[in-house]
Short mmCIF file of C-alpha atoms and ligand atoms in Angstrom, two decimals:
data_model
loop_
_atom_site.label_atom_id
_atom_site.label_comp_id
_atom_site.label_asym_id
_atom_site.label_seq_id
_atom_site.Cartn_x
_atom_site.Cartn_y
_atom_site.Cartn_z
CA MET Y 1433 13.90 65.98 -44.90
CA SER Y 1434 12.72 64.32 -41.78
CA LEU Y 1435 9.80 66.38 -41.51
CA VAL Y 1436 8.69 65.40 -45.12
CA ARG Y 1437 8.99 61.84 -44.35
CA ASN Y 1438 7.20 62.00 -40.99
CA THR Y 1439 4.41 63.94 -42.57
CA PHE Y 1440 4.37 61.33 -45.38
CA PHE Y 1441 4.22 58.61 -42.77
CA SER Y 1442 1.24 59.62 -40.54
CA THR Y 1443 -0.67 60.98 -43.78
CA THR Y 1444 -0.38 57.09 -44.95
CA MET Y 1445 -1.11 56.11 -41.42
CA ALA Y 1446 -3.99 58.10 -41.14
CA LEU Y 1447 -5.28 57.59 -44.68
CA SER Y 1448 -5.18 53.45 -44.30
CA LEU Y 1449 -6.68 54.01 -41.16
CA LEU Y 1450 -9.51 55.90 -42.46
CA LEU Y 1451 -9.55 53.40 -45.11
CA SER Y 1452 -9.77 50.31 -43.24
CA ASP Y 1453 -12.42 51.89 -41.06
CA ALA Y 1454 -14.63 52.64 -44.21
CA LEU Y 1455 -13.96 49.07 -45.36
CA TYR Y 1456 -15.02 47.68 -41.74
CA ILE Y 1457 -18.19 49.45 -42.04
CA ALA Y 1458 -18.81 48.83 -45.36
CA PHE Y 1459 -18.40 44.95 -44.48
CA ALA Y 1460 -20.23 45.41 -41.43
CA GLN Y 1461 -22.89 46.97 -43.12
CA GLN Y 1462 -23.01 44.20 -45.91
CA ALA Y 1463 -22.89 41.29 -43.48
CA PRO Y 1464 -24.14 41.84 -40.07
CA THR Y 1465 -23.65 38.98 -37.68
CA GLY Y 1466 -26.52 36.87 -38.47
CA ASP Y 1467 -26.23 37.08 -42.63
CA LEU Y 1468 -25.70 33.65 -44.25
CA ASN Y 1469 -25.52 35.77 -47.69
CA GLY Y 1470 -22.05 35.76 -49.12
CA ASN Y 1471 -19.10 33.38 -50.00
CA TRP Y 1472 -18.04 31.31 -47.44
CA VAL Y 1473 -14.56 28.94 -47.32
CA ALA Y 1474 -13.90 26.10 -44.82
CA GLN Y 1475 -10.16 25.04 -45.34
CA ASN Y 1476 -8.08 21.77 -44.40
CA VAL Y 1477 -4.45 21.65 -44.74
CA ASN Y 1478 -2.77 18.58 -45.10
CA ASN Y 1479 -0.02 18.77 -43.07
CA THR Y 1480 2.22 16.07 -44.80
CA GLU Y 1481 2.27 17.65 -47.85
CA GLY Y 1482 1.09 21.23 -47.06
CA THR Y 1483 -2.17 20.77 -49.59
CA VAL Y 1484 -4.91 23.10 -48.93
CA ARG Y 1485 -8.55 21.64 -49.42
CA SER Y 1486 -11.63 24.23 -49.66
CA THR Y 1487 -14.94 23.83 -49.12
CA TYR Y 1488 -17.36 27.11 -50.81
CA PHE Y 1489 -20.57 27.66 -49.76
CA ASN Y 1490 -21.68 30.29 -52.23
CA LEU Y 1491 -25.47 31.33 -50.20
CA LYS Y 1492 -28.48 33.65 -50.84
CA TYR Y 1493 -30.81 33.64 -47.99
CA GLU Y 1494 -34.37 35.42 -49.22
CA SER Y 1495 -37.97 34.62 -48.34
CA GLY Y 1496 -36.72 31.81 -45.16
CA LYS Y 1497 -34.93 29.70 -48.31
CA ILE Y 1498 -31.29 29.54 -48.87
CA THR Y 1499 -30.23 28.64 -52.38
CA GLY Y 1500 -26.68 28.92 -54.17
CA THR Y 1501 -23.70 26.51 -55.08
CA ILE Y 1502 -21.54 24.41 -52.61
CA ARG Y 1503 -17.92 23.45 -54.06
CA THR Y 1504 -16.05 20.67 -52.33
CA THR Y 1505 -13.02 21.04 -54.39
CA GLN Y 1506 -13.46 18.96 -57.28
CA PHE Y 1507 -17.04 19.00 -57.35
CA PHE Y 1508 -19.55 22.07 -57.87
CA TYR Y 1509 -23.08 21.03 -56.37
CA THR Y 1510 -26.40 23.43 -56.78
CA ILE Y 1511 -28.30 23.80 -53.58
CA LYS Y 1512 -31.74 22.16 -54.16
CA GLU Y 1513 -33.76 22.34 -50.80
CA SER Y 1514 -33.29 23.93 -47.64
CA THR Y 1515 -34.61 23.95 -44.30
CA GLY Y 1516 -33.71 26.61 -41.49
CA GLY Y 1517 -32.24 29.82 -41.28
CA PRO Y 1518 -28.79 31.59 -39.97
CA GLU Y 1519 -29.64 30.03 -36.45
CA GLY Y 1520 -29.52 26.27 -37.54
CA PHE Y 1521 -30.19 25.15 -41.30
CA THR Y 1522 -30.10 22.20 -43.63
CA LEU Y 1523 -29.14 22.21 -46.98
CA ILE Y 1524 -29.63 19.27 -50.00
CA ALA Y 1525 -27.50 20.09 -52.97
CA THR Y 1526 -26.97 17.83 -56.07
CA MET Y 1527 -24.95 17.53 -59.38
CA PRO Y 1528 -25.21 15.61 -62.34
CA ASP Y 1529 -22.94 12.91 -63.02
CA GLY Y 1530 -23.16 11.05 -66.06
CA ARG Y 1531 -26.88 9.54 -66.21
CA ASN Y 1532 -26.63 9.66 -61.89
CA GLU Y 1533 -26.82 12.45 -59.57
CA ARG Y 1534 -24.26 13.47 -56.85
CA ARG Y 1535 -26.46 14.42 -53.83
CA VAL Y 1536 -24.83 15.95 -50.71
CA GLN Y 1537 -26.23 17.00 -47.46
CA TYR Y 1538 -25.07 19.91 -45.02
CA GLU Y 1539 -26.01 20.78 -41.77
CA GLY Y 1540 -25.06 24.18 -39.71
CA LYS Y 1541 -25.73 27.19 -38.46
CA LEU Y 1542 -24.36 30.78 -38.05
CA VAL Y 1543 -21.99 31.56 -34.68
CA GLY Y 1544 -20.67 34.95 -34.91
CA ASP Y 1545 -19.67 35.73 -38.43
CA GLU Y 1546 -18.49 32.16 -38.67
CA LEU Y 1547 -20.55 29.25 -40.37
CA ARG Y 1548 -20.24 26.24 -38.46
CA ILE Y 1549 -21.42 23.59 -41.20
CA GLY Y 1550 -20.50 19.81 -41.67
CA ARG Y 1551 -21.54 17.21 -44.06
CA ARG Y 1552 -24.16 14.08 -43.19
CA THR Y 1553 -22.68 11.22 -45.32
CA ARG Y 1554 -25.30 8.62 -44.05
CA PRO Y 1555 -28.52 9.70 -41.64
CA ASP Y 1556 -27.42 8.44 -38.52
CA ALA Y 1557 -23.56 9.36 -39.01
CA PRO Y 1558 -22.21 11.97 -37.02
CA ILE Y 1559 -21.54 15.32 -38.46
CA THR Y 1560 -17.60 16.36 -38.53
CA GLU Y 1561 -17.73 19.61 -38.51
CA MET Y 1562 -15.70 22.42 -40.11
CA ILE Y 1563 -15.67 26.28 -39.94
CA ALA Y 1564 -16.14 28.81 -43.00
CA LYS Y 1565 -15.14 32.18 -42.77
CA ARG Y 1566 -16.20 34.99 -45.37
CA ALA Y 1567 -14.34 34.76 -48.87
CA PRO Y 1568 -14.00 37.21 -51.22
CA ALA Y 1569 -17.31 37.24 -53.70
CA GLY Y 1570 -15.86 34.88 -56.73
CA GLU Y 1571 -13.35 33.13 -55.20
CA GLY Y 1572 -13.88 29.35 -55.48
CA ALA Y 1573 -16.50 29.88 -58.36
CA MET Y 1574 -16.29 27.53 -61.53
CA PRO Y 1575 -14.02 28.73 -63.93
CA ALA Y 1576 -15.66 28.74 -67.96
CA ARG Y 1577 -16.18 25.65 -69.46
CA ILE Y 1578 -13.78 24.72 -72.41
CA ASP Y 1579 -15.73 23.05 -75.17
CA PRO Y 1580 -14.38 19.77 -76.01
CA PRO Y 1581 -12.50 19.21 -79.19
CA ALA Y 1582 -13.80 17.73 -82.67
CA ARG Y 1583 -13.75 14.29 -82.61
CA HIS Y 1584 -10.90 12.44 -84.53
CA LYS Y 1585 -8.82 9.49 -84.39
CA VAL Y 1586 -5.95 9.61 -82.75
CA PRO Y 1587 -2.92 7.29 -83.98
CA TYR Y 1588 -2.03 4.22 -82.02
CA ASN Y 1589 1.50 5.22 -80.03
CA GLY Y 1590 2.76 1.62 -80.49
CA LEU Y 1591 3.06 1.01 -76.99
CA ALA Y 1592 1.44 -2.00 -74.82
CA LYS Y 1593 1.66 -4.87 -77.10
CA THR Y 1594 1.06 -6.70 -74.19
CA PRO Y 1595 -0.61 -6.07 -71.06
CA PRO Y 1596 1.48 -3.63 -69.00
CA MET Y 1597 3.25 -4.76 -66.07
CA GLY Y 1598 4.07 -3.03 -62.96
CA TRP Y 1599 2.97 -1.50 -59.62
CA ASN Y 1600 0.74 1.32 -58.57
CA SER Y 1601 0.70 3.15 -55.29
CA TRP Y 1602 -2.82 3.68 -54.72
CA ASN Y 1603 -4.32 0.15 -53.26
CA LYS Y 1604 -1.99 0.22 -50.77
CA PHE Y 1605 -0.95 3.81 -50.10
CA ALA Y 1606 -3.37 5.85 -51.37
CA GLY Y 1607 -2.70 9.60 -50.26
CA ARG Y 1608 0.29 8.34 -47.85
CA VAL Y 1609 2.43 7.98 -51.02
CA ASP Y 1610 5.92 9.83 -51.40
CA ASP Y 1611 9.09 9.96 -53.05
CA ALA Y 1612 11.19 7.69 -50.94
CA THR Y 1613 8.55 4.99 -50.49
CA VAL Y 1614 8.23 5.05 -54.58
CA ARG Y 1615 11.94 4.53 -54.54
CA ALA Y 1616 12.14 1.86 -51.98
CA ILE Y 1617 9.25 0.03 -54.10
CA ALA Y 1618 11.69 0.53 -57.35
CA ASP Y 1619 14.65 -0.90 -55.36
CA ALA Y 1620 12.69 -3.93 -54.14
CA MET Y 1621 10.72 -4.65 -57.69
CA ALA Y 1622 13.93 -4.03 -59.25
CA SER Y 1623 15.80 -6.92 -57.18
CA ASN Y 1624 13.35 -9.20 -55.89
CA GLY Y 1625 12.48 -11.05 -59.50
CA MET Y 1626 9.53 -9.02 -60.26
CA LYS Y 1627 11.49 -7.12 -62.74
CA GLU Y 1628 13.01 -10.49 -64.27
CA ALA Y 1629 9.46 -11.91 -63.91
CA GLY Y 1630 7.85 -8.66 -66.49
CA TYR Y 1631 6.89 -6.13 -63.92
CA VAL Y 1632 8.21 -2.89 -65.01
CA TYR Y 1633 5.89 0.34 -64.44
CA VAL Y 1634 6.29 2.06 -61.27
CA ASN Y 1635 3.00 3.92 -61.17
CA ILE Y 1636 2.00 7.01 -58.65
CA ASP Y 1637 -1.36 7.25 -58.13
CA ASP Y 1638 -3.18 10.11 -56.93
CA THR Y 1639 -1.94 13.11 -54.16
CA TRP Y 1640 1.24 13.84 -55.75
CA GLU Y 1641 0.30 17.23 -57.11
CA ALA Y 1642 0.11 20.60 -55.51
CA GLY Y 1643 -0.95 23.73 -57.34
CA ARG Y 1644 0.37 25.68 -59.95
CA ASP Y 1645 2.94 28.62 -60.24
CA ALA Y 1646 2.43 31.80 -62.28
CA LYS Y 1647 2.98 30.48 -65.85
CA GLY Y 1648 0.64 27.54 -65.34
CA GLU Y 1649 2.93 24.96 -64.73
CA ILE Y 1650 1.68 21.73 -62.34
CA GLN Y 1651 4.07 21.71 -59.14
CA THR Y 1652 4.48 18.73 -57.09
CA ASN Y 1653 3.59 18.79 -53.43
CA LYS Y 1654 6.31 18.40 -50.49
CA LYS Y 1655 6.05 14.58 -50.93
CA PHE Y 1656 7.79 14.54 -53.82
CA PRO Y 1657 10.10 17.25 -54.37
CA ASP Y 1658 11.91 16.71 -57.59
CA MET Y 1659 10.00 14.41 -59.98
CA LYS Y 1660 12.48 14.37 -62.52
CA ALA Y 1661 15.33 13.43 -60.13
CA LEU Y 1662 12.81 10.29 -59.17
CA ALA Y 1663 12.46 9.26 -62.83
CA ASP Y 1664 16.09 9.47 -63.28
CA TYR Y 1665 16.00 6.94 -60.25
CA VAL Y 1666 13.60 4.63 -61.49
CA HIS Y 1667 15.04 4.54 -65.04
CA LYS Y 1668 18.57 3.88 -63.38
CA LYS Y 1669 16.93 0.68 -61.99
CA GLY Y 1670 15.65 -0.32 -65.59
CA LEU Y 1671 12.07 0.11 -64.90
CA LYS Y 1672 9.59 2.70 -65.82
CA LEU Y 1673 7.59 5.64 -63.84
CA GLY Y 1674 3.84 6.32 -64.24
CA ILE Y 1675 2.16 9.77 -63.09
CA TYR Y 1676 -1.67 10.25 -62.56
CA SER Y 1677 -3.93 13.26 -63.61
CA SER Y 1678 -7.45 14.08 -64.17
CA PRO Y 1679 -9.25 16.32 -67.18
CA GLY Y 1680 -11.07 17.76 -64.44
CA LEU Y 1681 -10.03 21.11 -62.69
CA ASN Y 1682 -9.34 18.48 -59.80
CA THR Y 1683 -8.53 14.82 -58.87
CA CYS Y 1684 -10.53 12.57 -57.22
CA ALA Y 1685 -8.91 12.71 -54.12
CA GLY Y 1686 -9.47 17.01 -54.87
CA TYR Y 1687 -5.73 17.66 -55.95
CA GLU Y 1688 -4.97 19.55 -59.22
CA GLY Y 1689 -6.25 17.89 -62.41
CA SER Y 1690 -5.10 18.97 -66.04
CA TYR Y 1691 -8.23 20.99 -66.78
CA GLY Y 1692 -7.39 23.73 -69.58
CA HIS Y 1693 -3.54 22.57 -69.23
CA GLU Y 1694 -3.55 19.29 -71.04
CA GLU Y 1695 -0.74 20.24 -73.79
CA GLN Y 1696 1.20 21.96 -70.77
CA ASP Y 1697 0.73 18.84 -68.22
CA ALA Y 1698 1.61 16.55 -71.23
CA ARG Y 1699 4.90 18.64 -71.93
CA THR Y 1700 5.56 18.63 -68.12
CA PHE Y 1701 4.91 14.92 -67.66
CA ALA Y 1702 7.64 14.36 -70.60
CA ARG Y 1703 10.42 16.68 -69.21
CA TRP Y 1704 10.19 14.89 -66.29
CA GLY Y 1705 10.51 11.53 -67.98
CA ILE Y 1706 7.23 9.65 -67.30
CA ASP Y 1707 6.69 6.56 -69.12
CA TYR Y 1708 2.92 6.18 -68.09
CA LEU Y 1709 -0.28 8.44 -67.37
CA LYS Y 1710 -3.35 7.27 -65.88
CA TYR Y 1711 -5.96 10.09 -66.37
CA ASP Y 1712 -8.78 9.59 -64.06
CA TRP Y 1713 -12.41 11.17 -64.94
CA CYS Y 1714 -13.39 12.41 -61.72
CA GLY Y 1715 -13.45 16.07 -61.36
CA ALA Y 1716 -14.17 16.32 -65.40
CA ARG Y 1717 -17.48 15.35 -64.42
CA THR Y 1718 -18.66 19.07 -63.43
CA PHE Y 1719 -17.78 20.45 -66.87
CA TYR Y 1720 -18.84 17.40 -68.87
CA THR Y 1721 -21.58 14.46 -69.75
CA ASP Y 1722 -20.56 11.21 -70.57
CA GLU Y 1723 -21.05 11.54 -74.12
CA GLU Y 1724 -18.30 14.38 -74.25
CA MET Y 1725 -15.41 11.94 -72.62
CA PRO Y 1726 -14.24 10.42 -75.92
CA ALA Y 1727 -13.32 14.26 -77.08
CA ILE Y 1728 -12.13 14.92 -73.64
CA TYR Y 1729 -9.75 11.69 -73.53
CA GLN Y 1730 -8.79 12.23 -77.07
CA LYS Y 1731 -7.57 15.88 -76.48
CA MET Y 1732 -4.91 14.29 -73.86
CA GLY Y 1733 -4.54 11.56 -76.41
CA ASP Y 1734 -3.20 13.57 -78.72
CA ALA Y 1735 -1.27 15.97 -76.39
CA LEU Y 1736 0.76 12.37 -74.98
CA LEU Y 1737 1.57 11.92 -78.86
CA LYS Y 1738 2.44 15.24 -79.57
CA THR Y 1739 5.30 15.29 -77.10
CA GLY Y 1740 7.45 12.96 -79.07
CA ARG Y 1741 7.75 10.65 -76.10
CA PRO Y 1742 6.69 6.88 -75.46
CA ILE Y 1743 4.07 7.43 -72.42
CA VAL Y 1744 1.29 4.69 -72.18
CA TYR Y 1745 -1.90 6.18 -71.90
CA SER Y 1746 -4.56 4.55 -69.15
CA LEU Y 1747 -7.96 5.74 -69.69
CA CYS Y 1748 -9.96 5.39 -66.08
CA GLN Y 1749 -13.26 6.51 -66.51
CA TYR Y 1750 -14.83 3.15 -64.81
CA GLY Y 1751 -16.17 1.54 -67.69
CA ARG Y 1752 -18.65 4.43 -68.83
CA LEU Y 1753 -20.58 4.73 -71.92
CA ASP Y 1754 -18.75 1.56 -73.39
CA VAL Y 1755 -15.38 2.81 -73.22
CA TRP Y 1756 -14.00 -0.14 -74.82
CA LYS Y 1757 -15.57 0.68 -78.15
CA TRP Y 1758 -13.73 3.88 -78.42
CA GLY Y 1759 -10.71 3.58 -76.37
CA PRO Y 1760 -8.40 2.61 -78.90
CA GLU Y 1761 -9.69 5.87 -80.89
CA VAL Y 1762 -8.46 8.55 -78.56
CA GLY Y 1763 -5.10 6.75 -77.86
CA GLY Y 1764 -5.89 4.72 -75.15
CA ASN Y 1765 -3.70 1.68 -74.30
CA LEU Y 1766 -6.01 0.41 -71.76
CA TRP Y 1767 -9.18 1.18 -69.97
CA ARG Y 1768 -10.81 0.48 -66.89
CA THR Y 1769 -13.84 -1.24 -67.13
CA THR Y 1770 -15.47 -0.87 -63.58
CA GLY Y 1771 -15.62 0.88 -60.24
CA ASP Y 1772 -12.74 0.89 -57.94
CA ILE Y 1773 -11.54 -3.00 -56.79
CA ARG Y 1774 -11.44 -3.79 -53.31
CA ASP Y 1775 -9.42 -6.30 -51.45
CA THR Y 1776 -12.30 -8.56 -50.58
CA TRP Y 1777 -13.52 -11.88 -52.78
CA ASP Y 1778 -16.62 -10.48 -53.12
CA SER Y 1779 -15.17 -7.32 -54.85
CA MET Y 1780 -12.50 -9.10 -57.09
CA THR Y 1781 -14.59 -11.76 -58.72
CA GLY Y 1782 -17.71 -9.67 -59.00
CA ILE Y 1783 -15.57 -7.49 -61.44
CA GLY Y 1784 -13.29 -10.17 -62.71
CA PHE Y 1785 -16.16 -12.63 -63.56
CA ARG Y 1786 -18.31 -9.71 -65.09
CA GLN Y 1787 -15.61 -8.92 -67.91
CA ASN Y 1788 -16.97 -11.80 -70.19
CA GLU Y 1789 -18.95 -9.55 -72.54
CA LEU Y 1790 -15.76 -7.92 -73.58
CA ALA Y 1791 -13.21 -10.44 -74.43
CA GLN Y 1792 -13.63 -9.12 -77.90
CA TYR Y 1793 -12.58 -5.40 -77.40
CA ALA Y 1794 -8.97 -6.39 -76.13
CA MET Y 1795 -6.22 -6.39 -78.75
CA ALA Y 1796 -2.46 -5.92 -78.76
CA GLY Y 1797 -1.93 -2.14 -77.81
CA HIS Y 1798 -5.32 -1.78 -76.36
CA TRP Y 1799 -6.41 -3.66 -73.29
CA ASN Y 1800 -9.36 -4.05 -71.13
CA ASP Y 1801 -8.56 -3.04 -67.52
CA PRO Y 1802 -10.45 -4.71 -64.56
CA ASP Y 1803 -8.40 -2.47 -62.42
CA MET Y 1804 -5.33 -3.12 -60.26
CA LEU Y 1805 -3.99 -6.20 -58.04
CA GLU Y 1806 -4.77 -6.58 -54.45
CA ILE Y 1807 -2.63 -9.50 -53.95
CA GLY Y 1808 -0.52 -9.51 -50.80
CA ASN Y 1809 -2.97 -6.62 -48.80
CA GLY Y 1810 -4.37 -8.91 -47.01
CA GLY Y 1811 -7.78 -9.13 -47.44
CA MET Y 1812 -8.04 -12.53 -49.01
CA THR Y 1813 -6.17 -15.86 -48.68
CA ASP Y 1814 -3.47 -17.22 -50.89
CA THR Y 1815 -5.58 -19.35 -52.67
CA GLU Y 1816 -8.02 -16.43 -53.50
CA TYR Y 1817 -4.97 -14.15 -54.41
CA LYS Y 1818 -4.22 -17.07 -57.16
CA THR Y 1819 -7.62 -17.23 -58.28
CA HIS Y 1820 -7.35 -13.41 -58.62
CA LEU Y 1821 -3.78 -13.57 -60.99
CA SER Y 1822 -5.20 -16.80 -62.93
CA LEU Y 1823 -8.43 -14.59 -63.44
CA TRP Y 1824 -6.35 -11.36 -64.52
CA ALA Y 1825 -4.37 -13.40 -66.69
CA MET Y 1826 -7.15 -15.08 -68.66
CA LEU Y 1827 -8.60 -11.60 -68.88
CA ALA Y 1828 -5.28 -10.55 -70.85
CA ALA Y 1829 -5.66 -7.78 -67.99
CA PRO Y 1830 -2.93 -5.36 -66.90
CA LEU Y 1831 -0.89 -6.33 -64.19
CA LEU Y 1832 -0.33 -3.71 -61.68
CA ALA Y 1833 0.56 -5.19 -58.48
CA GLY Y 1834 -1.25 -2.70 -55.32
CA ASN Y 1835 0.74 -4.22 -52.24
CA ASP Y 1836 3.72 -2.88 -50.57
CA LEU Y 1837 6.42 -4.89 -52.80
CA ARG Y 1838 8.88 -4.10 -49.36
CA GLN Y 1839 7.74 -6.20 -47.34
CA MET Y 1840 5.47 -9.06 -48.75
CA SER Y 1841 5.64 -12.85 -47.84
CA PRO Y 1842 7.45 -15.34 -50.01
CA GLU Y 1843 3.81 -16.76 -50.92
CA THR Y 1844 2.70 -13.54 -52.17
CA LEU Y 1845 6.14 -13.01 -54.53
CA ALA Y 1846 5.71 -16.36 -55.52
CA ILE Y 1847 2.01 -15.37 -56.73
CA LEU Y 1848 3.11 -12.34 -57.92
CA THR Y 1849 6.01 -14.11 -60.02
CA ASN Y 1850 4.51 -17.24 -61.44
CA ARG Y 1851 6.00 -16.91 -64.96
CA GLU Y 1852 3.77 -19.79 -66.47
CA VAL Y 1853 0.55 -17.95 -65.64
CA ILE Y 1854 2.31 -14.50 -66.57
CA ALA Y 1855 2.73 -16.39 -69.96
CA VAL Y 1856 -1.05 -16.63 -70.14
CA ASP Y 1857 -1.38 -12.64 -69.04
CA GLN Y 1858 1.31 -11.69 -71.90
CA ASP Y 1859 0.48 -14.22 -74.56
CA LYS Y 1860 1.40 -12.16 -78.02
CA LEU Y 1861 -1.76 -13.09 -79.68
CA GLY Y 1862 -3.79 -10.72 -77.54
CA LYS Y 1863 -6.42 -12.24 -77.43
CA GLN Y 1864 -8.53 -12.41 -74.07
CA GLY Y 1865 -10.30 -15.61 -72.72
CA SER Y 1866 -13.78 -15.87 -71.88
CA ARG Y 1867 -16.48 -18.29 -70.11
CA ALA Y 1868 -16.71 -21.59 -71.54
CA TRP Y 1869 -18.83 -23.25 -69.36
CA LYS Y 1870 -20.81 -22.80 -66.27
CA SER Y 1871 -22.26 -24.98 -63.36
CA GLY Y 1872 -23.36 -22.97 -60.38
CA ASP Y 1873 -20.83 -21.77 -58.72
CA GLN Y 1874 -17.96 -23.55 -60.82
CA GLU Y 1875 -17.00 -21.97 -64.09
CA ILE Y 1876 -14.59 -22.92 -67.14
CA TRP Y 1877 -12.64 -20.44 -68.55
CA THR Y 1878 -10.50 -20.54 -72.18
CA ARG Y 1879 -8.17 -18.52 -73.79
CA GLN Y 1880 -6.76 -18.92 -77.09
CA LEU Y 1881 -3.15 -18.45 -77.15
CA SER Y 1882 -0.65 -18.05 -79.54
CA GLY Y 1883 1.11 -21.06 -81.41
CA GLY Y 1884 -2.31 -22.69 -81.22
CA ASP Y 1885 -2.08 -23.37 -77.06
CA MET Y 1886 -4.97 -22.59 -75.12
CA ALA Y 1887 -5.15 -21.65 -71.32
CA VAL Y 1888 -8.04 -23.57 -69.21
CA ALA Y 1889 -9.28 -22.36 -66.05
CA PHE Y 1890 -11.27 -24.57 -63.77
CA PHE Y 1891 -12.86 -21.86 -61.19
CA ASN Y 1892 -14.41 -22.85 -58.24
CA ARG Y 1893 -16.50 -19.80 -56.84
CA ALA Y 1894 -17.97 -21.84 -54.03
CA LYS Y 1895 -16.30 -22.11 -50.39
CA ASP Y 1896 -15.91 -25.64 -50.40
CA GLU Y 1897 -13.79 -27.87 -52.16
CA ALA Y 1898 -15.59 -29.03 -55.78
CA LYS Y 1899 -15.14 -31.41 -58.27
CA ILE Y 1900 -15.33 -30.14 -62.13
CA SER Y 1901 -15.65 -32.47 -64.46
CA VAL Y 1902 -16.32 -32.01 -68.42
CA LYS Y 1903 -15.77 -33.54 -71.48
CA TRP Y 1904 -13.03 -31.12 -73.59
CA SER Y 1905 -15.39 -31.23 -76.72
CA GLU Y 1906 -17.65 -29.53 -74.33
CA ILE Y 1907 -15.52 -26.62 -74.02
CA SER Y 1908 -14.30 -26.88 -77.68
CA VAL Y 1909 -10.52 -27.78 -76.37
CA PRO Y 1910 -9.08 -30.25 -79.10
CA ALA Y 1911 -8.43 -33.59 -77.02
CA LYS Y 1912 -5.29 -35.70 -77.10
CA ARG Y 1913 -2.75 -33.04 -76.23
CA LYS Y 1914 -0.20 -32.08 -73.40
CA ALA Y 1915 -1.33 -30.12 -70.76
CA ARG Y 1916 0.52 -28.22 -67.66
CA ASP Y 1917 -0.87 -27.40 -64.29
CA LEU Y 1918 0.65 -23.72 -64.47
CA TRP Y 1919 0.06 -23.70 -60.46
CA LEU Y 1920 1.29 -26.97 -59.40
CA HIS Y 1921 4.53 -26.71 -62.29
CA GLN Y 1922 3.59 -30.12 -63.43
CA ASN Y 1923 2.97 -31.64 -66.71
CA ILE Y 1924 -0.35 -34.03 -66.25
CA ASP Y 1925 -2.21 -36.37 -68.16
CA VAL Y 1926 -4.83 -35.07 -70.43
CA SER Y 1927 -5.51 -38.11 -73.02
CA ALA Y 1928 -8.84 -38.94 -72.19
CA PRO Y 1929 -11.61 -37.47 -73.68
CA ASP Y 1930 -12.95 -35.93 -70.52
CA PHE Y 1931 -11.39 -34.41 -67.18
CA SER Y 1932 -11.85 -33.86 -63.87
CA ALA Y 1933 -10.01 -31.08 -61.41
CA THR Y 1934 -10.52 -30.97 -57.80
CA VAL Y 1935 -10.60 -27.68 -57.24
CA ALA Y 1936 -9.85 -25.87 -53.20
CA GLY Y 1937 -13.15 -23.37 -52.55
CA HIS Y 1938 -12.40 -20.03 -54.29
CA GLY Y 1939 -10.09 -21.79 -55.68
CA VAL Y 1940 -8.26 -22.39 -59.44
CA VAL Y 1941 -6.85 -25.02 -61.39
CA LEU Y 1942 -5.27 -23.51 -64.47
CA LEU Y 1943 -3.83 -25.36 -67.00
CA ARG Y 1944 -2.10 -24.69 -70.64
CA VAL Y 1945 -3.00 -26.89 -72.68
CA SER Y 1946 -0.50 -27.02 -76.01
CA GLY Y 1947 0.81 -29.64 -79.01
CA LYS Y 1948 -1.56 -30.40 -81.85
C1 GLA I 1024 -10.40 6.73 -58.69
C2 GLA I 1024 -9.40 5.76 -59.44
C3 GLA I 1024 -8.85 5.18 -58.43
C4 GLA I 1024 -7.69 6.07 -57.95
C5 GLA I 1024 -8.31 7.13 -57.08
C6 GLA I 1024 -7.58 8.55 -56.91
O1 GLA I 1024 -11.20 6.42 -57.44
O2 GLA I 1024 -10.52 4.84 -59.69
O3 GLA I 1024 -8.05 3.98 -59.23
O4 GLA I 1024 -6.99 6.44 -58.94
O5 GLA I 1024 -9.63 7.61 -58.02
O6 GLA I 1024 -8.13 9.33 -56.13
#
């Protein structure tokens, strides 16, 4: 018996040695040192959550030219230009992105059988080198494209009758968001007066995702050990939980997207107890043109409805293809109208004051989304943050706080919970405000409210204090009404046919004018 076993062992060992020798020789022949040809992968493991990000270089080196593709997790580029060879080369690769083109530049060289390669973001920027190793042919290749479905109208889900209010993790935490932070944010929101003021959604943005299991079920990474338990926790506080995904293979931050798994993911989200989905185009641009966006968003709109769970549907594709014209048809409750906001006066006002033409597209259940709030993140003054909230309220914009609710100044909390300003935002008529008057850096915006009231905002976009004087008739506000200053919380006299407001630099005077 033992003899048999030994013979068996030695035979298999010899065989496997032979095999590995043969493989080694084949490999060596196929890829002698100095050969750029083949598929290469550089991997970068994020140790906080164990996610692996891979960059693939599928290269062909022929007649002094390098061709092929580069995949950086979510994006697939085609090499368009190259100079040099194994001893040192530069690659320029591009991919279509709607009407634009994305371009990347890599520089590298072969050292032994390793590709030392790095991306140059600007001509003068230093390169962060990564080491790419040989990968099996086909690994990391772009999967087949799934054709968009035929268009039809997705029925309204009955949600977001007023603009959604809550919190989102991205502006403050980006990739650092985790279960403990979300719980603590929910605790804060439920106890600091925000919940009473109307904030209800606690939304996890990108970076919660891991890969998929054998059945294709999306997994959470180490930062979120149990999404269902987290949802239960948030629900017990009387709040709702939101999540994030992409119609692409990967999200903007390079995490797992819903491509080819739309219905399955919608069911998973429903099972976890998710109440809100932000669906971010990002990786989808690899497969689809902008013109195909509506069909792709419709797919998830259908999938969410089919779960039977009320899930607010937030489209995030940066306002491309006039999304406000088709957002409601694909089941969207809100749609981003712009690129990402930053915590600066220029970014916030650049976005906010550009929304004028979109007013007609907002209505109960379907909102323009000029992006999340930056109030309390430190890049603007309290005066500027008051302008931020006032402008978003005039725009009937979703109010998703983007700061650390666990530790904020009393001023920040007071701004975020100004009920009179929130009442303007949440007005049930659902009519978005627009610009009524402008002179240089001073603007007056008006918004029709329910019950015949009107919100009137005197914005001063200049650095220095300014006096804004206007006749009520010039801005179509009927005279002889009652008015209230929504930041001073005082009634004011507007009985005269004209009105003057002294407005701080970068500040606002926001009035609610009422009475017949
Ligand atoms: C895009 C979105 C942001 C955020 C990030 C996450 O940039 O516009 O709001 O969701 O992706 O990666």
